[in-house]
Amino acid sequence: MTTTSRREALKLFAAAGGVAALTPAAFARAADPVFLDYAAASADDPWTLIVRDAPSQGFDGQVELINGRLPDGFAGTLYRNGPGRFSRQDWRYRHWFDGDGFLQSWQIGQDGINHRGRFIQTDKWQTEEAAGRFILPALGSVPPNPGGLSGPDDMNVANTSVLLLGDELLALWEGGSAWSIDPDTLDSRGARRWGQGLDGVPFSAHPKREPGSGIIWNFGQDASSERLVLWKIAPDGTLLNAGLVNDVPGGMIHDFVITERSLVFLVGSYRFQQMRLPFIESFQFDPEAPMRAIAVDKDDWSVRRSWDLPPGFLFHFGGAWEETDGTIRLDAALSQDARFAMAGAYDVMRGHAETDTDAQSRHMQVTLSPGGRSRIEALGDAYIEFPQIDPRQTGLRRRETWHVAWDADQPRGANRIERRNLHTGARDGFDHGAHVYVEEPLFVPAAEDAAEGEGWIVHTALNALAQRTELHLFNAQQLADGPVASWRLPYACPFGFHGCWRSA
Ligand SMILES: [Fe+2]
């Protein structure tokens, strides 16, 4: 790791993100086949609401209780972030991950639940909203007659996740800066500045908060130069350290895990090949490339261990812990290849989503042992995504993971919420029915001192029959009993990717 010229190096890192070096060619406007396909599909298929444009002014609504009752004392705010604008002037993005960040809050109290949705006022959003058309190249699309890029934040859509940091909410992307948001109003405050030389340096969407210290760890990736930047942040938002780790294979890294000693990365076989626009086409799945696990020592970023695993791909981890002999155990949603990140996400934008189930992810436990030995074991047959844990167990030995799940006959998305005990294999779950498409389940502890796993699961979902977005609350230990309460909005929102919870 470079320490003497750290800030200069990081500045170069931001500039070298690659995209700034390319100027897209203009091309002639024609009837857009993706826009036309989506318009046709959405005419008779309410599933397509998950990728329908949210209105520019956002949403403000009151939810209706449709089942059960809010438990006494349960109060707080659920934040959710995801893409919310996919088309302008009859031209539609090609890739699901391109859409502009649309932030939602569900303020839950004993006197009701207020829902709010707002577009994040990124530089890109403001430029394109004023122009009435897409201008900037996006991760997976280049719009007609595009403009050039001066740096990664020009195309920042801040659409992936959220992090509460002191009195601010950060909307997270992974190719550039976090975006600072007022957690009460959802008003945007601009790109988060960490210090000189750090503007635009990638800040990924899955930071991890260490229990006890409250320290937040994160990373950013420049796959083209096989480097990571590591971020260490105090609970009040002060930057404690940032620096580079070199020689990390250029496989797309979306998430990571921490243990008490280590920061653990799993580099999949979806590898950077050559800089192209749209940027995602710079990556290709290499079936010969082993996945590489890398554990970086938290106290000395120059110390690392690594393991080679069979080829594969992942977006998300559950969690990890480290035994006293250095063995690391982690669980993740692993797939055989990256077809979902490519063809699957393109299909979603056309309104076609019967994704090839061979490309979908299963719950796997990975053991990384001293001496470079490793083992991967399947934790069940279902397809799963969005694994979540009791956040108080982040980096610590724990029992359980919650996730969404679906079977091969439901290839359009998850309709179940499940909990799995990693040690006994015991499973608990609830099936909402084929017409309900569920989003990420978040674990909310019953109280700070409650026992591990004692708490609530809160998740949103699209009810395709009602054509409305719903909110469901479960006892985290009794999913099979069904929701303790469910609510419904008077409208449908586009799907989000990730969220966080702020207790009242
Ligand atoms: Fe993610």
Short mmCIF file of C-alpha atoms and ligand atoms in Angstrom, two decimals:
data_model
loop_
_atom_site.label_atom_id
_atom_site.label_comp_id
_atom_site.label_asym_id
_atom_site.label_seq_id
_atom_site.Cartn_x
_atom_site.Cartn_y
_atom_site.Cartn_z
CA MET A 1 0.00 0.00 0.00
CA THR A 2 1.18 3.49 -0.77
CA THR A 3 1.17 5.73 2.29
CA THR A 4 3.55 8.63 1.55
CA SER A 5 1.58 10.02 -1.40
CA ARG A 6 -1.72 8.45 -0.48
CA ARG A 7 -3.96 11.37 -1.44
CA GLU A 8 -2.18 11.94 -4.75
CA ALA A 9 -2.49 8.25 -5.53
CA LEU A 10 -6.17 8.25 -4.68
CA LYS A 11 -6.73 11.27 -6.90
CA LEU A 12 -5.12 9.38 -9.75
CA PHE A 13 -7.27 6.38 -8.85
CA ALA A 14 -10.41 8.47 -9.30
CA ALA A 15 -9.26 9.87 -12.62
CA ALA A 16 -8.08 6.48 -13.82
CA GLY A 17 -11.51 4.97 -13.21
CA GLY A 18 -11.25 4.71 -16.95
CA VAL A 19 -14.56 6.11 -18.09
CA ALA A 20 -13.19 9.62 -18.44
CA ALA A 21 -10.75 8.45 -21.06
CA LEU A 22 -13.47 7.45 -23.50
CA THR A 23 -15.62 9.75 -25.57
CA PRO A 24 -18.72 7.99 -26.85
CA ALA A 25 -19.61 8.32 -30.51
CA ALA A 26 -22.92 9.93 -31.37
CA PHE A 27 -25.41 7.78 -33.20
CA ALA A 28 -28.57 8.42 -35.12
CA ARG A 29 -31.87 8.39 -33.31
CA ALA A 30 -34.34 5.72 -34.35
CA ALA A 31 -37.45 4.14 -32.85
CA ASP A 32 -36.05 2.56 -29.72
CA PRO A 33 -36.72 -1.21 -29.66
CA VAL A 34 -36.18 -1.47 -25.90
CA PHE A 35 -38.69 1.32 -25.21
CA LEU A 36 -41.21 -0.30 -27.58
CA ASP A 37 -40.72 -3.78 -26.07
CA TYR A 38 -41.25 -2.44 -22.56
CA ALA A 39 -44.32 -0.44 -23.57
CA ALA A 40 -45.85 -3.58 -25.11
CA ALA A 41 -45.00 -5.80 -22.11
CA SER A 42 -46.26 -3.29 -19.55
CA ALA A 43 -49.64 -2.99 -21.26
CA ASP A 44 -50.76 -6.33 -19.84
CA ASP A 45 -48.14 -7.47 -17.31
CA PRO A 46 -48.13 -5.73 -13.90
CA TRP A 47 -44.79 -7.37 -13.02
CA THR A 48 -43.22 -4.71 -15.23
CA LEU A 49 -44.14 -2.10 -12.56
CA ILE A 50 -40.84 -2.99 -10.86
CA VAL A 51 -39.02 -1.07 -13.60
CA ARG A 52 -41.56 1.68 -14.35
CA ASP A 53 -40.43 5.30 -14.12
CA ALA A 54 -41.27 7.07 -10.86
CA PRO A 55 -42.64 10.62 -11.33
CA SER A 56 -40.03 13.41 -11.25
CA GLN A 57 -41.65 15.04 -8.21
CA GLY A 58 -41.53 11.73 -6.33
CA PHE A 59 -44.18 10.22 -4.07
CA ASP A 60 -45.87 11.31 -0.83
CA GLY A 61 -48.43 8.92 0.53
CA GLN A 62 -50.05 7.33 3.56
CA VAL A 63 -50.18 3.58 3.74
CA GLU A 64 -53.25 1.53 4.54
CA LEU A 65 -53.09 -1.29 7.09
CA ILE A 66 -54.31 -4.44 5.33
CA ASN A 67 -53.49 -7.12 7.92
CA GLY A 68 -52.54 -7.46 11.61
CA ARG A 69 -51.37 -4.58 13.80
CA LEU A 70 -48.18 -2.66 14.48
CA PRO A 71 -46.46 -4.13 17.58
CA ASP A 72 -46.45 -1.79 20.61
CA GLY A 73 -43.37 0.41 20.66
CA PHE A 74 -42.21 -0.43 17.14
CA ALA A 75 -41.14 2.85 15.50
CA GLY A 76 -38.47 4.04 13.10
CA THR A 77 -37.73 4.74 9.47
CA LEU A 78 -37.02 2.26 6.71
CA TYR A 79 -34.91 3.77 3.92
CA ARG A 80 -34.73 2.08 0.52
CA ASN A 81 -32.69 3.04 -2.54
CA GLY A 82 -32.89 1.80 -6.11
CA PRO A 83 -33.16 2.88 -9.74
CA GLY A 84 -36.31 4.92 -10.49
CA ARG A 85 -35.94 6.62 -13.88
CA PHE A 86 -35.35 4.41 -16.91
CA SER A 87 -36.65 6.35 -19.90
CA ARG A 88 -36.73 9.86 -21.33
CA GLN A 89 -38.06 10.98 -24.72
CA ASP A 90 -39.12 7.42 -25.65
CA TRP A 91 -35.60 6.09 -25.17
CA ARG A 92 -35.03 3.49 -22.48
CA TYR A 93 -31.95 2.34 -20.62
CA ARG A 94 -30.67 -1.11 -21.61
CA HIS A 95 -29.53 -2.22 -18.17
CA TRP A 96 -31.49 -2.31 -14.89
CA PHE A 97 -28.58 -0.83 -12.90
CA ASP A 98 -28.53 2.36 -15.01
CA GLY A 99 -31.65 4.02 -13.58
CA ASP A 100 -31.33 7.24 -11.55
CA GLY A 101 -31.31 6.78 -7.78
CA PHE A 102 -34.79 6.99 -6.23
CA LEU A 103 -34.78 7.10 -2.45
CA GLN A 104 -37.77 6.07 -0.35
CA SER A 105 -38.51 6.48 3.33
CA TRP A 106 -41.21 4.70 5.32
CA GLN A 107 -41.65 6.58 8.61
CA ILE A 108 -43.33 4.13 10.95
CA GLY A 109 -44.96 5.27 14.19
CA GLN A 110 -47.89 4.37 16.38
CA ASP A 111 -49.99 7.04 14.61
CA GLY A 112 -49.38 5.70 11.11
CA ILE A 113 -46.85 5.27 8.35
CA ASN A 114 -45.82 8.01 5.94
CA HIS A 115 -44.15 7.12 2.67
CA ARG A 116 -41.92 9.49 0.73
CA GLY A 117 -39.98 8.97 -2.50
CA ARG A 118 -37.49 11.43 -3.97
CA PHE A 119 -35.00 11.33 -6.80
CA ILE A 120 -31.46 11.94 -5.60
CA GLN A 121 -30.34 15.26 -7.03
CA THR A 122 -27.07 14.05 -8.50
CA ASP A 123 -25.28 16.24 -11.04
CA LYS A 124 -26.44 13.76 -13.68
CA TRP A 125 -30.07 13.92 -12.60
CA GLN A 126 -30.12 17.72 -12.57
CA THR A 127 -28.44 18.02 -15.98
CA GLU A 128 -30.70 15.49 -17.66
CA GLU A 129 -33.91 16.59 -15.92
CA ALA A 130 -33.27 20.14 -17.18
CA ALA A 131 -32.49 18.89 -20.70
CA GLY A 132 -35.41 16.46 -20.79
CA ARG A 133 -33.24 13.68 -22.18
CA PHE A 134 -30.48 11.29 -21.14
CA ILE A 135 -27.07 12.73 -21.95
CA LEU A 136 -24.44 10.84 -19.96
CA PRO A 137 -23.28 7.31 -20.63
CA ALA A 138 -24.54 4.95 -17.93
CA LEU A 139 -23.08 1.69 -16.60
CA GLY A 140 -24.87 -0.47 -19.18
CA SER A 141 -26.21 2.00 -21.77
CA VAL A 142 -25.09 4.86 -23.97
CA PRO A 143 -27.97 7.21 -24.88
CA PRO A 144 -28.36 8.79 -28.34
CA ASN A 145 -26.08 11.79 -28.96
CA PRO A 146 -24.26 11.43 -25.65
CA GLY A 147 -22.01 13.94 -23.96
CA GLY A 148 -18.48 13.21 -22.76
CA LEU A 149 -17.33 12.47 -19.24
CA SER A 150 -14.86 14.38 -17.11
CA GLY A 151 -14.85 11.90 -14.22
CA PRO A 152 -16.77 9.08 -12.56
CA ASP A 153 -19.24 11.36 -10.73
CA ASP A 154 -20.56 12.73 -14.05
CA MET A 155 -22.39 9.40 -14.45
CA ASN A 156 -23.05 8.82 -10.73
CA VAL A 157 -26.68 7.72 -10.20
CA ALA A 158 -26.36 7.02 -6.43
CA ASN A 159 -28.91 4.22 -6.88
CA THR A 160 -27.71 1.18 -4.96
CA SER A 161 -27.89 1.46 -1.18
CA VAL A 162 -27.95 3.77 1.84
CA LEU A 163 -25.80 4.25 4.94
CA LEU A 164 -26.70 6.23 8.07
CA LEU A 165 -23.64 8.15 9.23
CA GLY A 166 -24.12 10.51 12.17
CA ASP A 167 -26.84 12.97 11.14
CA GLU A 168 -26.63 12.25 7.45
CA LEU A 169 -27.85 9.59 5.11
CA LEU A 170 -25.51 8.57 2.31
CA ALA A 171 -26.93 7.31 -0.97
CA LEU A 172 -24.40 4.84 -2.33
CA TRP A 173 -23.27 3.82 -5.79
CA GLU A 174 -20.02 1.97 -6.44
CA GLY A 175 -18.27 3.81 -9.25
CA GLY A 176 -17.83 7.18 -7.52
CA SER A 177 -18.79 9.33 -4.55
CA ALA A 178 -21.47 8.69 -1.95
CA TRP A 179 -24.24 11.32 -2.10
CA SER A 180 -25.18 13.14 1.09
CA ILE A 181 -28.90 13.30 1.95
CA ASP A 182 -30.97 14.88 4.73
CA PRO A 183 -32.48 11.82 6.46
CA ASP A 184 -35.69 13.69 7.44
CA THR A 185 -36.57 15.46 4.19
CA LEU A 186 -34.60 13.29 1.69
CA ASP A 187 -33.22 16.54 0.24
CA SER A 188 -29.86 16.08 -1.48
CA ARG A 189 -26.80 17.93 -0.13
CA GLY A 190 -24.28 16.96 -2.83
CA ALA A 191 -21.38 14.56 -3.20
CA ARG A 192 -19.85 13.49 0.14
CA ARG A 193 -16.42 15.04 0.56
CA TRP A 194 -13.91 13.08 2.65
CA GLY A 195 -10.88 15.30 2.16
CA GLN A 196 -8.43 16.62 -0.34
CA GLY A 197 -7.67 14.29 -3.23
CA LEU A 198 -10.58 11.99 -2.47
CA ASP A 199 -13.35 13.51 -4.61
CA GLY A 200 -14.89 10.91 -6.88
CA VAL A 201 -12.86 8.01 -5.49
CA PRO A 202 -15.11 4.91 -5.65
CA PHE A 203 -17.05 4.23 -2.45
CA SER A 204 -18.93 0.94 -2.76
CA ALA A 205 -22.52 0.27 -1.78
CA HIS A 206 -22.00 -2.35 0.94
CA PRO A 207 -20.04 -0.75 3.81
CA LYS A 208 -19.83 -2.75 7.03
CA ARG A 209 -20.27 -1.36 10.54
CA GLU A 210 -18.12 -3.04 13.20
CA PRO A 211 -20.15 -3.81 16.36
CA GLY A 212 -18.79 -2.21 19.51
CA SER A 213 -16.45 0.36 17.95
CA GLY A 214 -19.02 1.49 15.38
CA ILE A 215 -16.18 1.85 12.87
CA ILE A 216 -17.30 1.63 9.26
CA TRP A 217 -15.22 -0.21 6.68
CA ASN A 218 -15.69 0.08 2.95
CA PHE A 219 -13.83 -0.35 -0.31
CA GLY A 220 -13.88 0.98 -3.86
CA GLN A 221 -12.64 -0.77 -6.96
CA ASP A 222 -10.75 0.18 -10.08
CA ALA A 223 -10.94 -3.15 -11.90
CA SER A 224 -9.03 -1.82 -14.91
CA SER A 225 -5.86 -1.34 -12.85
CA GLU A 226 -6.46 -4.27 -10.46
CA ARG A 227 -6.63 -2.04 -7.38
CA LEU A 228 -8.89 -1.48 -4.43
CA VAL A 229 -9.14 1.53 -2.21
CA LEU A 230 -9.98 0.78 1.43
CA TRP A 231 -11.94 3.21 3.62
CA LYS A 232 -11.96 3.29 7.45
CA ILE A 233 -14.47 5.77 8.93
CA ALA A 234 -15.34 6.76 12.51
CA PRO A 235 -18.99 6.54 13.66
CA ASP A 236 -19.32 10.34 13.41
CA GLY A 237 -18.27 10.30 9.76
CA THR A 238 -14.64 11.36 10.21
CA LEU A 239 -12.28 9.62 7.81
CA LEU A 240 -9.75 7.60 9.82
CA ASN A 241 -7.80 6.17 6.89
CA ALA A 242 -7.97 5.51 3.16
CA GLY A 243 -5.41 3.70 1.06
CA LEU A 244 -4.71 1.42 -1.83
CA VAL A 245 -4.37 -2.34 -2.15
CA ASN A 246 -2.73 -3.47 -5.39
CA ASP A 247 -2.77 -6.74 -7.33
CA VAL A 248 -6.44 -7.55 -6.84
CA PRO A 249 -7.70 -9.36 -9.99
CA GLY A 250 -10.12 -7.21 -11.99
CA GLY A 251 -13.25 -9.22 -11.30
CA MET A 252 -16.28 -7.05 -10.53
CA ILE A 253 -16.49 -6.79 -6.70
CA HIS A 254 -19.85 -5.54 -5.41
CA ASP A 255 -19.83 -6.57 -1.74
CA PHE A 256 -17.35 -7.74 0.91
CA VAL A 257 -17.37 -9.05 4.49
CA ILE A 258 -15.42 -8.30 7.64
CA THR A 259 -14.28 -10.44 10.55
CA GLU A 260 -12.67 -9.29 13.80
CA ARG A 261 -9.24 -9.42 12.07
CA SER A 262 -9.82 -9.16 8.34
CA LEU A 263 -11.52 -7.51 5.37
CA VAL A 264 -12.52 -10.35 3.05
CA PHE A 265 -13.07 -10.02 -0.73
CA LEU A 266 -14.25 -12.67 -3.16
CA VAL A 267 -13.22 -11.77 -6.70
CA GLY A 268 -15.55 -13.58 -9.10
CA SER A 269 -14.80 -14.81 -12.62
CA TYR A 270 -16.61 -11.85 -14.25
CA ARG A 271 -13.39 -10.10 -15.25
CA PHE A 272 -12.35 -6.79 -16.71
CA GLN A 273 -11.04 -7.40 -20.25
CA GLN A 274 -10.74 -4.07 -22.05
CA MET A 275 -12.23 -0.60 -21.55
CA ARG A 276 -15.45 -0.27 -23.54
CA LEU A 277 -18.64 1.78 -23.49
CA PRO A 278 -21.05 1.01 -22.08
CA PHE A 279 -18.69 0.31 -19.21
CA ILE A 280 -20.27 -3.00 -18.17
CA GLU A 281 -19.22 -4.46 -21.52
CA SER A 282 -15.62 -4.07 -20.34
CA PHE A 283 -16.30 -7.23 -18.29
CA GLN A 284 -16.74 -10.80 -19.51
CA PHE A 285 -17.29 -14.02 -17.63
CA ASP A 286 -14.17 -16.17 -17.91
CA PRO A 287 -15.13 -19.79 -17.13
CA GLU A 288 -11.44 -20.64 -16.72
CA ALA A 289 -10.74 -17.94 -14.12
CA PRO A 290 -10.88 -19.20 -10.53
CA MET A 291 -12.61 -17.03 -7.97
CA ARG A 292 -9.97 -15.49 -5.72
CA ALA A 293 -10.63 -14.95 -2.01
CA ILE A 294 -8.44 -12.28 -0.41
CA ALA A 295 -8.31 -11.49 3.33
CA VAL A 296 -6.61 -8.18 4.15
CA ASP A 297 -5.44 -7.60 7.74
CA LYS A 298 -7.46 -4.73 9.27
CA ASP A 299 -4.43 -3.39 11.15
CA ASP A 300 -1.87 -3.67 8.32
CA TRP A 301 -3.29 -3.41 4.82
CA SER A 302 -0.07 -4.78 3.32
CA VAL A 303 -0.69 -8.17 4.98
CA ARG A 304 -2.97 -10.52 3.08
CA ARG A 305 -3.89 -14.15 2.62
CA SER A 306 -5.48 -15.59 -0.53
CA TRP A 307 -7.28 -18.68 -1.77
CA ASP A 308 -8.35 -19.92 -5.23
CA LEU A 309 -11.89 -21.28 -5.58
CA PRO A 310 -13.83 -22.76 -8.53
CA PRO A 311 -15.06 -20.22 -11.14
CA GLY A 312 -18.27 -18.41 -10.18
CA PHE A 313 -19.91 -15.06 -9.52
CA LEU A 314 -21.69 -13.25 -6.72
CA PHE A 315 -23.25 -9.97 -5.80
CA HIS A 316 -23.92 -10.42 -2.08
CA PHE A 317 -22.66 -11.95 1.14
CA GLY A 318 -24.54 -12.81 4.32
CA GLY A 319 -21.68 -12.41 6.81
CA ALA A 320 -18.42 -13.88 8.01
CA TRP A 321 -16.41 -14.70 11.11
CA GLU A 322 -12.88 -15.90 11.82
CA GLU A 323 -11.86 -18.79 14.07
CA THR A 324 -8.84 -18.50 16.38
CA ASP A 325 -6.71 -20.56 13.94
CA GLY A 326 -7.45 -18.03 11.17
CA THR A 327 -10.13 -20.08 9.40
CA ILE A 328 -12.71 -17.75 7.84
CA ARG A 329 -16.32 -18.86 7.40
CA LEU A 330 -18.65 -16.86 5.20
CA ASP A 331 -21.97 -17.31 3.42
CA ALA A 332 -23.02 -15.78 0.12
CA ALA A 333 -25.49 -15.96 -2.77
CA LEU A 334 -23.27 -17.60 -5.39
CA SER A 335 -24.06 -18.35 -9.02
CA GLN A 336 -22.26 -20.41 -11.64
CA ASP A 337 -21.77 -17.44 -13.94
CA ALA A 338 -22.62 -13.75 -14.41
CA ARG A 339 -25.46 -14.13 -16.89
CA PHE A 340 -27.84 -12.27 -14.60
CA ALA A 341 -25.56 -9.23 -14.48
CA MET A 342 -25.52 -9.20 -18.25
CA ALA A 343 -28.44 -10.75 -20.20
CA GLY A 344 -30.76 -10.95 -17.18
CA ALA A 345 -30.58 -7.26 -16.35
CA TYR A 346 -31.04 -6.35 -20.02
CA ASP A 347 -34.14 -8.57 -20.22
CA VAL A 348 -35.66 -6.87 -17.17
CA MET A 349 -35.56 -3.53 -19.00
CA ARG A 350 -37.50 -4.99 -21.92
CA GLY A 351 -40.15 -6.33 -19.56
CA HIS A 352 -39.05 -9.93 -20.09
CA ALA A 353 -37.85 -11.62 -16.97
CA GLU A 354 -38.02 -15.39 -17.22
CA THR A 355 -34.34 -15.55 -16.34
CA ASP A 356 -32.45 -18.74 -17.03
CA THR A 357 -32.37 -20.43 -13.62
CA ASP A 358 -28.87 -21.82 -14.25
CA ALA A 359 -27.71 -18.20 -13.96
CA GLN A 360 -29.39 -17.64 -10.57
CA SER A 361 -27.78 -17.73 -7.16
CA ARG A 362 -27.88 -20.30 -4.36
CA HIS A 363 -26.97 -19.98 -0.70
CA MET A 364 -23.43 -21.28 -0.17
CA GLN A 365 -21.13 -21.50 2.82
CA VAL A 366 -17.44 -20.95 2.07
CA THR A 367 -14.66 -22.07 4.42
CA LEU A 368 -11.21 -20.53 3.92
CA SER A 369 -8.64 -22.46 5.95
CA PRO A 370 -4.96 -21.83 6.73
CA GLY A 371 -2.60 -23.08 4.05
CA GLY A 372 -4.81 -22.01 1.15
CA ARG A 373 -7.36 -24.80 1.64
CA SER A 374 -11.01 -23.99 0.93
CA ARG A 375 -14.44 -25.63 0.77
CA ILE A 376 -17.81 -24.56 -0.67
CA GLU A 377 -21.04 -26.20 0.53
CA ALA A 378 -24.63 -25.59 -0.62
CA LEU A 379 -27.07 -24.52 2.09
CA GLY A 380 -30.25 -25.73 0.42
CA ASP A 381 -31.74 -26.08 -3.05
CA ALA A 382 -33.71 -22.85 -3.43
CA TYR A 383 -32.51 -19.84 -5.38
CA ILE A 384 -31.77 -16.97 -3.03
CA GLU A 385 -30.65 -13.34 -2.98
CA PHE A 386 -30.27 -10.39 -0.61
CA PRO A 387 -28.86 -12.39 2.34
CA GLN A 388 -29.12 -10.35 5.56
CA ILE A 389 -27.94 -10.81 9.13
CA ASP A 390 -28.55 -9.45 12.61
CA PRO A 391 -26.31 -6.35 12.23
CA ARG A 392 -25.06 -6.70 15.83
CA GLN A 393 -23.29 -9.91 14.69
CA THR A 394 -21.40 -8.28 11.79
CA GLY A 395 -17.99 -9.94 11.63
CA LEU A 396 -18.81 -12.25 14.56
CA ARG A 397 -19.72 -15.91 14.82
CA ARG A 398 -23.48 -16.10 14.38
CA ARG A 399 -26.33 -18.52 13.81
CA GLU A 400 -28.63 -17.18 11.12
CA THR A 401 -29.13 -15.60 7.70
CA TRP A 402 -32.39 -14.21 6.31
CA HIS A 403 -32.90 -13.90 2.53
CA VAL A 404 -35.44 -13.88 -0.27
CA ALA A 405 -36.00 -17.18 -2.08
CA TRP A 406 -37.71 -18.67 -5.11
CA ASP A 407 -37.91 -21.95 -7.00
CA ALA A 408 -37.28 -22.88 -10.64
CA ASP A 409 -40.98 -22.51 -11.45
CA GLN A 410 -40.83 -18.85 -10.30
CA PRO A 411 -37.99 -17.56 -12.50
CA ARG A 412 -39.28 -13.94 -12.50
CA GLY A 413 -38.32 -13.18 -8.93
CA ALA A 414 -38.54 -14.04 -5.29
CA ASN A 415 -41.87 -14.67 -3.60
CA ARG A 416 -40.61 -16.08 -0.27
CA ILE A 417 -38.80 -14.80 2.82
CA GLU A 418 -36.63 -17.40 4.57
CA ARG A 419 -34.35 -17.83 7.56
CA ARG A 420 -31.61 -20.45 7.75
CA ASN A 421 -29.61 -21.65 10.72
CA LEU A 422 -26.05 -22.03 9.40
CA HIS A 423 -25.12 -24.66 11.99
CA THR A 424 -28.18 -26.94 12.04
CA GLY A 425 -29.55 -26.26 8.54
CA ALA A 426 -32.99 -25.59 10.08
CA ARG A 427 -35.18 -23.43 7.85
CA ASP A 428 -38.16 -21.17 8.49
CA GLY A 429 -40.03 -19.27 5.84
CA PHE A 430 -43.14 -17.67 4.43
CA ASP A 431 -44.49 -17.83 0.87
CA HIS A 432 -46.36 -14.65 -0.13
CA GLY A 433 -47.76 -16.34 -3.25
CA ALA A 434 -46.77 -16.20 -6.89
CA HIS A 435 -48.24 -12.70 -7.40
CA VAL A 436 -46.05 -11.02 -4.73
CA TYR A 437 -42.44 -10.11 -5.61
CA VAL A 438 -40.44 -9.52 -2.47
CA GLU A 439 -37.54 -7.14 -1.92
CA GLU A 440 -34.60 -7.25 0.50
CA PRO A 441 -35.52 -8.29 4.07
CA LEU A 442 -33.91 -6.13 6.74
CA PHE A 443 -33.33 -7.34 10.30
CA VAL A 444 -34.31 -4.89 13.07
CA PRO A 445 -33.20 -5.93 16.59
CA ALA A 446 -36.02 -6.04 19.16
CA ALA A 447 -33.75 -3.99 21.45
CA GLU A 448 -30.03 -3.26 21.54
CA ASP A 449 -29.59 -5.85 24.30
CA ALA A 450 -31.97 -8.44 22.83
CA ALA A 451 -30.58 -11.93 22.22
CA GLU A 452 -28.97 -12.69 18.84
CA GLY A 453 -31.67 -13.02 16.19
CA GLU A 454 -34.43 -11.64 18.42
CA GLY A 455 -36.15 -8.93 16.43
CA TRP A 456 -38.16 -8.13 13.33
CA ILE A 457 -37.88 -8.62 9.60
CA VAL A 458 -39.22 -5.73 7.54
CA HIS A 459 -39.50 -5.87 3.76
CA THR A 460 -41.29 -4.22 0.85
CA ALA A 461 -42.86 -6.08 -2.08
CA LEU A 462 -44.84 -5.54 -5.26
CA ASN A 463 -48.29 -7.12 -5.13
CA ALA A 464 -48.87 -7.62 -8.86
CA LEU A 465 -52.56 -8.45 -8.44
CA ALA A 466 -53.25 -5.23 -6.52
CA GLN A 467 -50.61 -3.35 -8.56
CA ARG A 468 -49.46 -1.72 -5.33
CA THR A 469 -46.31 -1.71 -3.23
CA GLU A 470 -46.68 -3.34 0.19
CA LEU A 471 -44.76 -3.31 3.45
CA HIS A 472 -44.61 -6.45 5.60
CA LEU A 473 -43.38 -6.91 9.16
CA PHE A 474 -42.50 -10.34 10.61
CA ASN A 475 -41.28 -11.71 13.90
CA ALA A 476 -37.77 -12.69 12.75
CA GLN A 477 -37.98 -16.03 14.61
CA GLN A 478 -41.47 -16.93 13.38
CA LEU A 479 -41.58 -16.26 9.66
CA ALA A 480 -43.85 -19.24 9.03
CA ASP A 481 -46.58 -17.58 11.12
CA GLY A 482 -46.88 -14.91 8.43
CA PRO A 483 -46.62 -11.12 8.79
CA VAL A 484 -47.58 -9.59 12.13
CA ALA A 485 -48.71 -6.60 10.08
CA SER A 486 -48.92 -5.63 6.41
CA TRP A 487 -49.60 -2.27 4.77
CA ARG A 488 -50.27 -1.11 1.22
CA LEU A 489 -49.45 2.11 -0.63
CA PRO A 490 -51.98 3.74 -2.98
CA TYR A 491 -49.41 3.30 -5.80
CA ALA A 492 -46.62 1.01 -7.00
CA CYS A 493 -42.97 2.04 -6.66
CA PRO A 494 -40.09 0.80 -8.78
CA PHE A 495 -38.06 -1.92 -7.07
CA GLY A 496 -35.23 -0.87 -4.81
CA PHE A 497 -31.99 -2.74 -4.26
CA HIS A 498 -30.95 -2.09 -0.64
CA GLY A 499 -32.04 -0.26 2.47
CA CYS A 500 -31.27 0.52 6.08
CA TRP A 501 -33.19 1.13 9.28
CA ARG A 502 -33.13 4.05 11.72
CA SER A 503 -34.80 3.40 15.07
CA ALA A 504 -37.01 6.19 16.37
FE FE B 1 -25.94 -4.93 -3.67
#
